[in-house]
Coordinates of C-alpha atoms in Angstrom, one line a residue:
M26 CA 102.9 108.9 92.3
T27 CA 100.2 107.2 94.3
L28 CA 97.3 105.8 92.4
S29 CA 93.8 104.7 93.6
P30 CA 92.7 101.3 92.3
A31 CA 91.3 101.7 88.9
R32 CA 87.6 100.9 88.5
V33 CA 86.9 97.8 86.4
P34 CA 84.5 98.7 83.6
G35 CA 81.4 96.6 83.2
T36 CA 81.3 95.2 86.7
G37 CA 78.2 95.6 88.8
P38 CA 77.8 95.3 92.6
G39 CA 77.6 91.7 93.7
S40 CA 78.4 90.3 90.3
G41 CA 81.3 88.8 88.5
P42 CA 84.0 86.2 89.4
A43 CA 86.3 88.9 90.9
V44 CA 83.8 89.7 93.6
R45 CA 83.2 86.1 94.3
R46 CA 86.9 85.4 94.5
L47 CA 87.4 88.2 97.0
T48 CA 84.5 87.3 99.2
A49 CA 85.2 83.6 99.2
T50 CA 88.8 84.2 100.2
L51 CA 87.7 86.7 102.9
Y52 CA 85.1 84.3 104.4
G53 CA 87.6 81.4 104.4
Y54 CA 90.3 83.6 106.0
A55 CA 87.9 84.8 108.7
F56 CA 86.8 81.3 109.5
L57 CA 90.2 79.8 109.7
D58 CA 91.6 82.7 111.6
D59 CA 89.2 82.0 114.5
F60 CA 89.1 78.2 114.1
V61 CA 91.6 77.8 117.0
L62 CA 91.1 74.9 119.4
L63 CA 93.3 76.6 122.0
Y64 CA 90.8 79.4 122.5
P65 CA 88.5 77.5 125.0
V66 CA 91.4 76.1 127.0
Y67 CA 94.4 78.4 127.0
A68 CA 93.4 79.9 130.3
L69 CA 93.3 76.4 131.7
L70 CA 96.8 75.8 130.2
F71 CA 98.1 78.8 132.0
S72 CA 96.6 77.7 135.3
D73 CA 97.7 74.1 134.9
T74 CA 101.3 75.4 134.3
G75 CA 101.1 77.1 137.7
L76 CA 100.4 80.7 136.9
T77 CA 98.6 82.8 139.4
V78 CA 95.6 85.0 138.6
W79 CA 97.6 88.2 138.5
Q80 CA 100.1 86.6 136.2
I81 CA 97.3 85.5 133.8
S82 CA 95.9 89.1 134.0
S83 CA 99.3 90.5 133.2
L84 CA 99.5 88.4 130.1
F85 CA 96.1 89.8 128.9
C86 CA 97.4 93.3 129.5
L87 CA 100.6 92.5 127.6
W88 CA 98.5 91.2 124.7
S89 CA 96.5 94.4 124.5
L90 CA 99.5 96.7 124.9
T91 CA 101.3 95.0 122.1
G92 CA 98.4 95.8 119.8
V93 CA 98.3 99.4 121.0
L94 CA 102.0 100.0 120.3
L95 CA 102.1 98.3 116.9
E96 CA 98.6 99.2 115.5
I97 CA 99.4 102.5 113.9
P98 CA 102.9 101.7 112.6
S99 CA 101.6 98.5 111.1
G100 CA 98.7 100.3 109.5
A101 CA 101.1 102.8 107.9
W102 CA 103.3 99.9 106.7
A103 CA 100.2 98.3 105.1
D104 CA 99.6 101.5 103.2
A105 CA 103.3 101.8 102.2
V106 CA 103.8 98.2 101.0
S107 CA 101.5 95.2 100.4
R108 CA 98.5 94.6 102.6
R109 CA 98.3 91.0 101.4
L110 CA 101.9 90.5 102.7
L111 CA 100.9 91.5 106.2
L112 CA 97.8 89.3 106.1
W113 CA 99.7 86.1 105.4
F114 CA 102.7 86.9 107.5
G115 CA 100.7 87.6 110.7
P116 CA 99.2 84.1 111.1
L117 CA 102.8 82.7 111.0
L118 CA 103.6 84.8 114.1
T119 CA 100.6 83.3 115.9
A120 CA 101.6 79.8 114.8
A121 CA 105.1 80.4 116.3
G122 CA 103.5 81.6 119.6
F123 CA 101.2 78.7 119.9
T124 CA 104.1 76.3 119.3
L125 CA 106.0 77.9 122.1
W126 CA 103.1 77.5 124.5
V127 CA 102.8 73.8 124.1
L128 CA 106.5 72.9 123.7
A129 CA 107.9 75.0 126.5
P130 CA 105.0 76.1 128.7
S131 CA 106.1 78.8 131.2
Y132 CA 105.3 82.4 132.0
W133 CA 107.9 83.9 129.7
A134 CA 106.9 81.5 126.8
F135 CA 103.3 82.6 127.2
A136 CA 104.3 86.2 127.3
L137 CA 106.3 85.9 124.1
G138 CA 103.4 84.1 122.5
F139 CA 101.0 86.9 123.4
V140 CA 103.5 89.5 122.0
L141 CA 103.5 87.5 118.7
W142 CA 99.7 87.1 118.8
G143 CA 99.3 90.9 119.5
A144 CA 101.7 91.7 116.6
K145 CA 99.6 89.5 114.3
G146 CA 96.5 91.3 115.3
A147 CA 98.1 94.7 114.6
L148 CA 99.4 93.6 111.2
G149 CA 95.9 92.4 110.1
S150 CA 93.9 95.3 111.7
G151 CA 93.5 98.0 109.1
A152 CA 95.2 96.0 106.4
L153 CA 92.3 93.7 106.0
E154 CA 89.6 96.3 106.0
A155 CA 91.5 98.6 103.6
L156 CA 92.2 95.7 101.1
V157 CA 88.6 94.5 101.1
Y158 CA 87.1 98.0 100.7
E159 CA 89.4 99.1 97.9
E160 CA 89.0 95.9 96.0
L161 CA 85.3 96.2 96.2
D162 CA 85.5 99.8 95.2
R163 CA 87.6 98.9 92.2
L164 CA 84.9 96.4 91.2
G165 CA 82.1 99.0 91.7
A166 CA 80.8 97.2 94.7
A167 CA 81.9 99.5 97.6
D168 CA 78.3 99.7 98.8
R169 CA 78.5 96.0 99.7
Y170 CA 81.4 96.5 102.1
G171 CA 79.2 96.5 105.2
A172 CA 77.4 93.3 104.2
V173 CA 80.6 91.5 103.2
M174 CA 82.4 92.4 106.4
G175 CA 79.4 91.5 108.5
R176 CA 79.4 88.0 107.0
A177 CA 83.1 87.8 107.5
R178 CA 82.7 88.5 111.3
A179 CA 79.9 86.0 111.4
A180 CA 82.1 83.4 109.8
G181 CA 84.7 84.0 112.5
L182 CA 82.1 83.5 115.2
V183 CA 80.8 80.3 113.6
A184 CA 84.4 79.1 113.6
V185 CA 84.7 79.8 117.4
M186 CA 81.4 77.9 118.0
A187 CA 82.6 75.0 115.7
A188 CA 86.0 74.8 117.5
M189 CA 84.5 74.5 121.0
P190 CA 82.9 71.0 120.6
L191 CA 86.1 69.7 118.9
T192 CA 88.5 70.8 121.6
G193 CA 87.3 68.3 124.1
P194 CA 87.8 65.1 122.0
V195 CA 91.2 66.4 120.7
Y196 CA 92.3 67.2 124.3
A197 CA 91.2 63.8 125.4
F198 CA 93.2 62.2 122.6
G199 CA 96.5 64.1 123.0
G200 CA 96.3 66.7 125.7
Y201 CA 97.5 70.3 125.2
P202 CA 100.1 69.3 122.6
A203 CA 97.4 67.9 120.3
V204 CA 95.2 71.0 120.8
G205 CA 98.2 73.2 120.1
L206 CA 99.1 71.3 116.9
A207 CA 95.6 71.7 115.6
S208 CA 95.8 75.4 116.4
V209 CA 99.1 75.8 114.6
L210 CA 97.7 74.0 111.5
A211 CA 94.8 76.4 111.5
C212 CA 97.2 79.4 111.5
L213 CA 99.2 77.9 108.6
L214 CA 96.0 77.4 106.6
T215 CA 95.0 81.0 107.4
A216 CA 98.3 82.2 106.0
A217 CA 97.9 80.1 102.9
T218 CA 94.4 81.4 102.3
A219 CA 95.7 85.0 102.7
T220 CA 97.9 84.6 99.7
R221 CA 94.8 84.2 97.6
F222 CA 93.6 87.7 98.3
P223 CA 93.6 89.9 95.2
E224 CA 95.5 93.2 95.5
H225 CA 95.3 95.7 92.7
R226 CA 96.8 98.9 94.0
E227 CA 100.1 100.8 94.0
P228 CA 101.7 101.2 97.4
A229 CA 102.2 104.7 98.6
G230 CA 105.6 106.0 97.7
A231 CA 106.1 103.9 94.6
A232 CA 106.8 106.0 91.5
K233 CA 105.1 104.7 88.4
D234 CA 103.8 106.3 85.3
V235 CA 100.0 106.5 85.3
D236 CA 99.7 105.1 81.8
A237 CA 102.2 102.3 82.5
C238 CA 100.1 101.2 85.5
R239 CA 96.9 101.2 83.4
E240 CA 98.6 99.1 80.8
G241 CA 99.9 96.5 83.3
P242 CA 99.5 92.8 82.7
G243 CA 96.0 91.5 82.6
D244 CA 93.3 90.1 80.3
G245 CA 91.4 93.3 79.8
T246 CA 89.2 92.9 82.9
G247 CA 91.7 94.5 85.3
E248 CA 92.3 91.2 87.0
G249 CA 96.1 91.5 86.6
L250 CA 96.4 95.2 87.2
G251 CA 98.9 95.9 89.9
D252 CA 98.7 92.4 91.3
T253 CA 102.4 92.6 92.0
V254 CA 103.4 95.3 94.4
S255 CA 106.7 96.5 95.7
N256 CA 107.7 95.4 99.2
T257 CA 110.3 98.1 99.6
P258 CA 108.8 100.8 101.8
G259 CA 111.5 103.5 101.3
D260 CA 110.1 106.7 102.7
G261 CA 106.6 105.6 101.9
W262 CA 105.9 104.5 105.5
A263 CA 106.5 107.9 107.0
R264 CA 104.7 109.7 104.2
T265 CA 101.6 107.5 104.5
L266 CA 101.5 107.9 108.3
R267 CA 101.6 111.7 108.0
A268 CA 99.0 111.7 105.2
G269 CA 96.6 109.5 107.2
L270 CA 96.9 111.6 110.4
A271 CA 96.6 114.8 108.4
E272 CA 93.3 113.6 106.9
A273 CA 92.0 112.8 110.4
R274 CA 93.0 116.3 111.6
G275 CA 91.6 118.1 108.6
N276 CA 88.4 116.2 108.0
R277 CA 85.7 116.6 110.7
S278 CA 83.6 113.7 109.2
V279 CA 86.6 111.4 109.4
R280 CA 87.3 112.4 113.0
G281 CA 83.7 111.7 114.0
A282 CA 83.8 108.2 112.4
L283 CA 87.2 107.5 114.1
L284 CA 85.7 108.2 117.5
L285 CA 82.5 106.2 116.8
V286 CA 84.4 102.9 116.2
P287 CA 85.8 102.6 119.7
A288 CA 82.7 104.0 121.3
V289 CA 80.7 101.2 119.7
T290 CA 83.1 98.3 119.7
A291 CA 85.2 98.4 122.8
V292 CA 82.8 98.0 125.7
W293 CA 80.8 95.0 124.5
G294 CA 84.1 93.5 123.2
A295 CA 85.6 93.7 126.7
L296 CA 82.4 92.4 128.4
D297 CA 82.5 89.3 126.2
E298 CA 85.4 88.1 128.3
Y299 CA 83.2 88.1 131.4
T300 CA 80.0 86.5 129.9
P301 CA 80.9 83.1 131.4
L302 CA 80.8 84.7 134.9
L303 CA 77.6 86.4 134.1
V304 CA 76.0 83.2 133.0
R305 CA 77.2 81.2 136.0
D306 CA 75.7 83.9 138.3
T307 CA 72.3 83.1 136.9
G308 CA 72.3 79.8 138.8
V309 CA 72.7 77.4 135.8
E310 CA 74.7 74.2 136.1
E311 CA 78.4 74.6 135.4
S312 CA 78.2 72.0 132.6
T313 CA 75.6 74.1 130.8
V314 CA 77.5 77.4 130.8
P315 CA 79.0 76.7 127.3
N316 CA 75.5 76.2 125.9
W317 CA 74.3 79.5 127.1
L318 CA 77.5 81.1 125.8
L319 CA 76.7 79.7 122.4
L320 CA 73.3 81.5 122.5
I321 CA 75.2 84.8 123.1
W322 CA 77.6 84.1 120.3
A323 CA 74.7 83.1 118.0
G324 CA 73.2 86.6 118.7
A325 CA 76.4 88.3 117.7
T326 CA 76.6 86.1 114.5
V327 CA 73.1 87.2 113.5
G328 CA 74.2 90.8 114.0
G329 CA 77.0 90.4 111.5
L330 CA 74.6 88.8 109.0
L331 CA 72.2 91.8 109.3
A332 CA 74.9 94.3 108.3
G333 CA 73.7 94.5 104.7
A334 CA 70.2 95.6 105.7
G335 CA 71.6 97.8 108.4
R336 CA 73.5 100.0 105.9
R337 CA 70.1 101.7 105.3
L338 CA 70.0 103.1 108.8
G339 CA 70.6 106.8 109.1
T340 CA 72.2 108.5 112.1
G341 CA 68.9 108.5 114.0
G342 CA 68.3 104.8 113.2
F343 CA 71.9 104.0 114.3
A344 CA 71.3 105.8 117.6
G345 CA 68.1 103.9 118.1
L346 CA 69.9 100.6 117.5
L347 CA 72.5 101.5 120.2
A348 CA 69.8 102.6 122.7
V349 CA 67.7 99.4 122.2
S350 CA 70.8 97.2 122.6
A351 CA 71.8 99.0 125.7
V352 CA 68.4 98.6 127.3
A353 CA 68.4 94.9 126.4
L354 CA 71.9 94.4 127.9
A355 CA 70.9 96.2 131.2
A356 CA 67.6 94.4 131.6
G357 CA 69.0 90.9 130.7
A358 CA 72.0 91.2 133.0
W359 CA 70.1 92.8 135.9
V360 CA 67.4 90.1 136.2
R361 CA 70.2 87.4 136.8
T362 CA 68.0 84.6 135.4
P363 CA 68.7 82.2 132.4
A364 CA 65.9 83.9 130.5
G365 CA 67.8 87.2 130.8
I366 CA 70.7 85.7 128.8
G367 CA 68.4 85.8 125.8
L368 CA 68.2 89.6 126.2
V369 CA 72.0 89.7 126.5
A370 CA 72.2 87.7 123.2
L371 CA 69.9 90.3 121.6
A372 CA 72.1 93.1 122.9
F373 CA 75.2 91.5 121.4
C374 CA 73.4 91.1 118.1
G375 CA 72.7 94.8 118.1
F376 CA 76.3 95.7 119.2
Q377 CA 77.8 93.5 116.5
L378 CA 75.7 95.1 113.8
A379 CA 76.5 98.5 115.1
S380 CA 80.3 97.7 115.1
V381 CA 80.2 96.6 111.5
L382 CA 78.2 99.7 110.5
A383 CA 80.6 102.0 112.4
D384 CA 83.5 100.5 110.5
A385 CA 81.7 100.9 107.2
R386 CA 81.0 104.5 108.0
L387 CA 84.7 105.1 108.6
Q388 CA 85.7 103.4 105.3
D389 CA 83.2 105.5 103.3
R390 CA 84.5 108.7 104.7
I391 CA 88.2 108.0 104.1
G392 CA 89.2 109.7 100.9
G393 CA 93.1 109.6 100.9
T394 CA 95.7 106.8 100.5
G395 CA 96.1 106.2 104.3
R396 CA 93.1 103.9 104.6
A397 CA 94.9 101.2 106.6
T398 CA 96.6 103.9 108.8
L399 CA 93.3 105.5 109.8
T400 CA 91.6 102.2 110.4
S401 CA 94.5 101.3 112.7
V402 CA 94.1 104.6 114.5
A403 CA 90.5 103.5 115.2
G404 CA 91.9 100.2 116.3
V405 CA 94.2 101.9 118.8
G406 CA 91.3 103.8 120.2
T407 CA 89.4 100.5 120.6
D408 CA 92.3 98.8 122.3
L409 CA 92.9 101.6 124.8
T410 CA 89.2 101.8 125.6
T411 CA 89.1 98.0 126.0
I412 CA 92.0 98.1 128.5
A413 CA 90.1 100.9 130.4
V414 CA 87.0 98.7 130.5
Y415 CA 89.0 95.8 131.9
G416 CA 90.3 97.9 134.7
A417 CA 86.9 99.4 135.5
Y418 CA 85.3 96.0 135.4
G419 CA 87.9 94.7 137.9
V420 CA 86.9 97.4 140.3
I421 CA 83.1 97.3 139.7
G422 CA 82.9 93.5 139.5
S423 CA 84.7 93.1 142.8
A424 CA 82.2 95.5 144.6
T425 CA 79.0 94.2 143.1
T426 CA 77.4 91.3 141.1
H427 CA 78.3 90.6 137.5
G428 CA 74.8 91.4 136.5
A429 CA 75.0 94.9 138.0
A430 CA 78.3 95.5 136.4
F431 CA 77.0 94.5 133.0
A432 CA 74.0 96.8 133.5
L433 CA 76.2 99.7 134.5
F434 CA 78.3 99.3 131.3
A435 CA 75.2 99.8 129.2
V436 CA 75.2 103.5 130.2
P437 CA 78.1 104.5 127.8
Y438 CA 76.0 103.2 124.9
L439 CA 73.0 105.3 126.0
V440 CA 75.2 108.3 126.1
T441 CA 76.6 107.6 122.6
A442 CA 73.1 107.1 121.3
A443 CA 71.9 110.4 122.8
L444 CA 74.9 112.2 121.2
L445 CA 74.2 110.6 117.8
A446 CA 70.5 111.5 118.1
V447 CA 71.5 115.2 118.6
V448 CA 73.9 115.1 115.7
G449 CA 71.3 113.4 113.5
K450 CA 68.6 116.0 114.4
G451 CA 71.0 118.8 113.7
A452 CA 71.9 117.4 110.3
G453 CA 68.3 116.9 109.5
E454 CA 67.4 120.5 110.4
K455 CA 70.3 121.7 108.3
R456 CA 69.1 119.7 105.3
T457 CA 65.5 120.9 105.8
G458 CA 66.7 124.5 106.0
G459 CA 68.8 124.1 102.8
R460 CA 65.8 122.8 101.0
R461 CA 63.6 125.7 102.2
A462 CA 66.3 128.2 101.1
A463 CA 66.5 126.6 97.7
R464 CA 62.7 126.7 97.3
A465 CA 62.7 130.3 98.4
A466 CA 65.4 131.2 95.9
R467 CA 63.5 129.5 93.0
T468 CA 60.3 131.3 94.0
S469 CA 61.9 134.7 94.2
G470 CA 63.7 134.0 90.9
S471 CA 60.5 133.2 89.1
R472 CA 58.8 136.3 90.5
A473 CA 61.7 138.5 89.2
R474 CA 61.3 137.3 85.7
P475 CA 59.5 139.8 83.4

C-alpha cells in the first residue's frame, strides 16, 4: 500500500526545526551543486585539447540527449525507491566524469563525462522537487514551496558567480588539474550534503500496514517516521511510471501545468549559453564581458528570491509577467548597447521568477504518488525544447546579429502570455457566472418561501 507523508501535528508554515533543517540542507545542496570551478573553463579545456567546434557542439547535444533519455525512467525510479538515494548518488557520477576530463583529456573522455553529468541531472530532476514539496507538505508548509525553491535556485546562481573569480587563481596555481580537483571536491561535498535530506515517505510498491507506518520510530513529532525506505524497487518502478502518466492523461489541469514548464523555462535557459556573444556584440572590451554577465546572473538571482511574493500572482498576473519580460528581452537585445544589457538582466529576472512559479503550479496540481515521474516528464519537455532552441539559434544566429536573434526568441513568450491571458479571462468569466447563478438561486429560493 502506498502512503502519502503523514502531516505532523502542531507545525505551522515556516516554523519549527524540521522546516529549518530541510531548507538549510536544500540551500547548501543547491550552492555546492553549482560551485564548480570547471564551469567557466571547460569549453577552453575542450579547445586546448584540440577539439573542433563541431566536436564541442556534439558534446553539448550528447549531454542534453542523455538527460532526455534518462529523465522519465529516473523520475519513476525516484517514486519507486528513495529520492534521497538518487540525490546523493548523482553528484558522485559527476565527480567521476570531471576526474576523467582532467586525467585523460580526449574527445571520448569528455563524451563519457557528459553522459555521467547528464545522468546526474536526470537523477536529481524530479527527485529533488518531489522530496522538497512532500516534506514541506508533511510539515504543513506546502505553500512555501515556491519561495523555498526560488531561494534554492538563487543559491545556485550565487555559487556560479562565486566560483568565477576563484577559477582564475586556482588555474594559475595548478592548471586544469587543480580546477578539476576543486570541482570534484565540490561534487563530493554535494553528495555528503544530500545524505542530510529528511525523507518521510513510503516508496511506491512497498507493502506496509497503515498503522504500523504511523507507529514507526520517532519522538512523537514525526521526525523519525519513514526515515528509512526500501531501496528494492520490485515492480514499483513500472507501476509508478504508469500511475504518473495516467494522471497526466486524465487530469487536464496537470497537463496544462506540464506544458507550461517547458514553455517558460526552455527558451531563456538556452539563450543563457549565448549571452557572452550578445554582450560582446555591444562593443564592450573582452575583459569586461564577465562583469556584464554577472549583471545578467544577478537579475536571475533576484527573480528566484521574488518567488515567495510571486505566488500571489494569478493567471493574468503570470501572463503579464511573461509579456513584460519578453518586451524587456527584445528591447535590451535589439539596441545592442551596454545599457541594453540591463534590460536583458531584467528579462532574466522575470523569466527566473516565472520558471519557479511554473514549477510550483505543477507541484500543487499533482495529486498522486508519481510526483517525481511527472516532474521528470516536464523536464523532458524542457530538454527537447532546449535542443530545438539550440538548433534554431544556430540557423538564426548565423544569418543575423545576436541581438536580433535574442529579440526574435522573445516572440514565443508573447504567444504564451497571450494564451494564458485568454485562459485566465475564461476562468474569470466562469467564476463570475457561477457566482451570479448562485445568487440567482438564493434569490429564487427566498421568493419561493411562504
